[in-house]
mmCIF file of C-alpha atoms in Angstrom:
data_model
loop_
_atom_site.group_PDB
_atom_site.id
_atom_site.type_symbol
_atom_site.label_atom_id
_atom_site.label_comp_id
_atom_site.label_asym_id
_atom_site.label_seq_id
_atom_site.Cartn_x
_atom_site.Cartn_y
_atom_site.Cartn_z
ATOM 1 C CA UNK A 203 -7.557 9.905 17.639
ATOM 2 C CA UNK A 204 -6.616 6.836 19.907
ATOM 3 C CA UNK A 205 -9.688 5.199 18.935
ATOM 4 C CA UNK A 206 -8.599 5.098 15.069
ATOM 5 C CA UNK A 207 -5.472 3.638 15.979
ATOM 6 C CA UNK A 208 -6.510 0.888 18.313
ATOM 7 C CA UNK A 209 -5.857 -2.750 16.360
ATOM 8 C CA UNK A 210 -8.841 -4.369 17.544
ATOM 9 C CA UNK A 211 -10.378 -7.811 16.351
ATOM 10 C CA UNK A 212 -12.494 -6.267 14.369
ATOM 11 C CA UNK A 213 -9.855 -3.577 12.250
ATOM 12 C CA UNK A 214 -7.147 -6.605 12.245
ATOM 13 C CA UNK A 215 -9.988 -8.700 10.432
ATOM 14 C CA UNK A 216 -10.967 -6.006 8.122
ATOM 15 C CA UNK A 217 -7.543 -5.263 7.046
ATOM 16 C CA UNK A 218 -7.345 -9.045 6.730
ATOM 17 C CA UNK A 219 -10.247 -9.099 4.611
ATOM 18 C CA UNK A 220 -8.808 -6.036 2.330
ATOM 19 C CA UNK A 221 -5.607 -8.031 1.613
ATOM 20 C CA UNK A 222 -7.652 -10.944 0.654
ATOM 21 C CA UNK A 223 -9.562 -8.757 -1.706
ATOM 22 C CA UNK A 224 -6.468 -7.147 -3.458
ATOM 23 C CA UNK A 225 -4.920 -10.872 -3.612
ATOM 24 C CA UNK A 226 -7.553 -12.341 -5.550
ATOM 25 C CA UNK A 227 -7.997 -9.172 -7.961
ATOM 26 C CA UNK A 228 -6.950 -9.708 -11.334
ATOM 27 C CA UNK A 229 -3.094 -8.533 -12.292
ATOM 28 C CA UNK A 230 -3.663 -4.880 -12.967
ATOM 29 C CA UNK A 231 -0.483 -4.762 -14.483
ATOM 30 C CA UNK A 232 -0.178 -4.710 -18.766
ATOM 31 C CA UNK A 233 -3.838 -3.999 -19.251
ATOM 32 C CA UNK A 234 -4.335 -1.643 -21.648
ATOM 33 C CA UNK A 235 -7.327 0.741 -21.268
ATOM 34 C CA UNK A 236 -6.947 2.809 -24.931
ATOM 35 C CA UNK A 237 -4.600 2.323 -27.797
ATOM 36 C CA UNK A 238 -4.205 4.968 -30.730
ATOM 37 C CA UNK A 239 -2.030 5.273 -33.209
ATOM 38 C CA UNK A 240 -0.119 8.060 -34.200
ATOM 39 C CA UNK A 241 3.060 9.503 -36.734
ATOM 40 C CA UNK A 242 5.605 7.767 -34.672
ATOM 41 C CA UNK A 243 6.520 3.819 -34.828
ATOM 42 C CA UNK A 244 5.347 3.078 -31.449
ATOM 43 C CA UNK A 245 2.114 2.798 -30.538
ATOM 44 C CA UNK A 246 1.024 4.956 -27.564
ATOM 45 C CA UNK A 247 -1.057 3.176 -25.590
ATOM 46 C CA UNK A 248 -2.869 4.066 -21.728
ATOM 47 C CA UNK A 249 -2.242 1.055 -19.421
ATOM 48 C CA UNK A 250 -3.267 0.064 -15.751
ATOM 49 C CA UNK A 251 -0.810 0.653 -13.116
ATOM 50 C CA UNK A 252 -3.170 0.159 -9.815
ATOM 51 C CA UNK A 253 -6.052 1.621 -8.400
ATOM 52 C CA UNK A 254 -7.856 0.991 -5.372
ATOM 53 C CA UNK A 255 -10.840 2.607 -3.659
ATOM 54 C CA UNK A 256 -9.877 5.028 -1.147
ATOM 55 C CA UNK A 257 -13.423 5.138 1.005
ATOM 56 C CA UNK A 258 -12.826 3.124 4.028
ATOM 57 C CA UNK A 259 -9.115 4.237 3.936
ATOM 58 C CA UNK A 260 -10.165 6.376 7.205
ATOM 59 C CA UNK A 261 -7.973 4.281 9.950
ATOM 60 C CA UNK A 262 -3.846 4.696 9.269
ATOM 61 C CA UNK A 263 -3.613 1.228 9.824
ATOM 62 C CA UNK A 264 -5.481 0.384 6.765
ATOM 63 C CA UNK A 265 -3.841 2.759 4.527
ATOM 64 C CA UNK A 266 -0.652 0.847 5.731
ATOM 65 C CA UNK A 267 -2.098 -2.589 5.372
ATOM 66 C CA UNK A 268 -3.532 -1.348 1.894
ATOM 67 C CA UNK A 269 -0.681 0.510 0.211
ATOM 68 C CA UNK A 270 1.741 -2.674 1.078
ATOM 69 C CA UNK A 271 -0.468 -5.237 -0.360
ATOM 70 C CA UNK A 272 -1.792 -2.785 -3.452
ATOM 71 C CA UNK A 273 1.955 -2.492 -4.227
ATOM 72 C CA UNK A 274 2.635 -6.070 -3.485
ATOM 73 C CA UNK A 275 0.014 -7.044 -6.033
ATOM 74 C CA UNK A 276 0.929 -4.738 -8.894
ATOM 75 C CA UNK A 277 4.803 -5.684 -8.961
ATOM 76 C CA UNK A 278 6.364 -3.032 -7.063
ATOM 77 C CA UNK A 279 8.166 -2.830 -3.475
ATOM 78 C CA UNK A 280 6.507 -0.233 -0.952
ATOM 79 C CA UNK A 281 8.598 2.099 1.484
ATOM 80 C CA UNK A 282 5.734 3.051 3.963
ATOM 81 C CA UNK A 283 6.459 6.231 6.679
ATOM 82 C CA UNK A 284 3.601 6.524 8.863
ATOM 83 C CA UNK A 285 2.917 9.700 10.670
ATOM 84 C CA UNK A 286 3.965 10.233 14.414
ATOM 85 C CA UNK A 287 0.646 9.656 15.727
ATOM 86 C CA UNK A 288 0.410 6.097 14.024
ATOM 87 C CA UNK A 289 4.196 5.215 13.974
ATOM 88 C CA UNK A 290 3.211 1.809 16.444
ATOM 89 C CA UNK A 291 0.093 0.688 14.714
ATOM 90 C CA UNK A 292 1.934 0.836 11.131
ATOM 91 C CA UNK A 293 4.982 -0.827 12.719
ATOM 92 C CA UNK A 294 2.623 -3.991 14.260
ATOM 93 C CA UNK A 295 1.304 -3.940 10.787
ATOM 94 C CA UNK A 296 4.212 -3.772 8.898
ATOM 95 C CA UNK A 297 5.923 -6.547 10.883
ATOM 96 C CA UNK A 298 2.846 -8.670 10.404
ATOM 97 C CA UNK A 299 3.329 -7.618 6.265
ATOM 98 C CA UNK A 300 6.655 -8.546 6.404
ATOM 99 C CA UNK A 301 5.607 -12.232 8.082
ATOM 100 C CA UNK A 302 3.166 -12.963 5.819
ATOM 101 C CA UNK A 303 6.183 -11.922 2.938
ATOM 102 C CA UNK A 304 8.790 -14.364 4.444
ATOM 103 C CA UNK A 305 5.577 -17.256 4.859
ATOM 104 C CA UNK A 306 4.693 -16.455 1.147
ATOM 105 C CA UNK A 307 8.853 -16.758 0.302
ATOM 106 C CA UNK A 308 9.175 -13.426 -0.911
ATOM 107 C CA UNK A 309 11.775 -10.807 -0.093
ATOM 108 C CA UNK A 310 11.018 -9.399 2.784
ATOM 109 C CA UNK A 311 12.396 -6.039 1.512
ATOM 110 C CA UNK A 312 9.302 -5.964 -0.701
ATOM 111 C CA UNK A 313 7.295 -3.517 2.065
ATOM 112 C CA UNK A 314 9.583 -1.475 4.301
ATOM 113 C CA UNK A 315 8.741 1.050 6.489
ATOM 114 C CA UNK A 316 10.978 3.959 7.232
ATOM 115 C CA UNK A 317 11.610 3.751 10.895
ATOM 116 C CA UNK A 318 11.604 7.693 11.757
ATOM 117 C CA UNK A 319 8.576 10.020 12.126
ATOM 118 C CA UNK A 320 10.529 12.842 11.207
ATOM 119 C CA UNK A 321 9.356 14.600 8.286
ATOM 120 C CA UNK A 322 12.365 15.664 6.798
ATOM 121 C CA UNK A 323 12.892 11.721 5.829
ATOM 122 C CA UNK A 324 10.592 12.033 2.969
ATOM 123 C CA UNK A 325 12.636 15.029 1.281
ATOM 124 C CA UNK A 326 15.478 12.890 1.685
ATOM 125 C CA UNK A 327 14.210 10.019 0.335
ATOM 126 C CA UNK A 328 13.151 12.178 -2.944
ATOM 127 C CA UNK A 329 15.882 13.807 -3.223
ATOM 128 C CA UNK A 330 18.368 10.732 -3.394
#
């Protein structure tokens, strides 16, 4: 378990390295993967929101890195919660998120991270 959470070289690289890859992605957002047409006026239509690949998503710090940046890149803010066992990796990566927000001039509110391990923030979160 400690070994997954260490932020070595290498893991701070590779998370570097997945940021660069969702940054130069093309803009997911508005492409549309199926039109039809049906009775009604509108036309319904299937478009991309965001999809990434989930296989090397082992180490909480990348699925921290990744889910800030994937939201970053399709348009939407992130509010991150790691788990208890990960709550200091994801907050050294979070704080290096939001630096590289404020260098970029972007809101920093873009990627947040809850700062509680407890559980029960999620249902809250939902449920306001």
């Amino acid at each position: 378990m400690l070994d997954r959470l260490r932020l070595d070289p290498a893991r701070i690289e590779a998370m570097a390295a997945g940021v660069e890859k969702i940054a130069s992605l093309p803009d997911p957002i508005g492409t549309v993967l199926a039109e039809w047409s049906g009775p009604t006026p509108q036309d319904p239509a299937r478009a991309r929101t965001a999809r990434r690949d989930r296989h090397h998503l082992r180490e909480p710090s990348h699925v921290t890195c990744d889910a800030g940046a994937l939201c970053l890149k399709s348009g939407n803010a992130a509010i991150l919660r790691g788990g208890s066992e990960s709550h200091h990796s994801s907050t050294a990566i979070h704080a290096c998120l939001v630096d590289g927000l404020r260098a970029a001039g972007l809101p920093e509110a873009c990627i947040q991270l809850v700062p509680t391990t407890d559980r029960a923030a999620v249902g809250y979160m939902l449920a306001a």
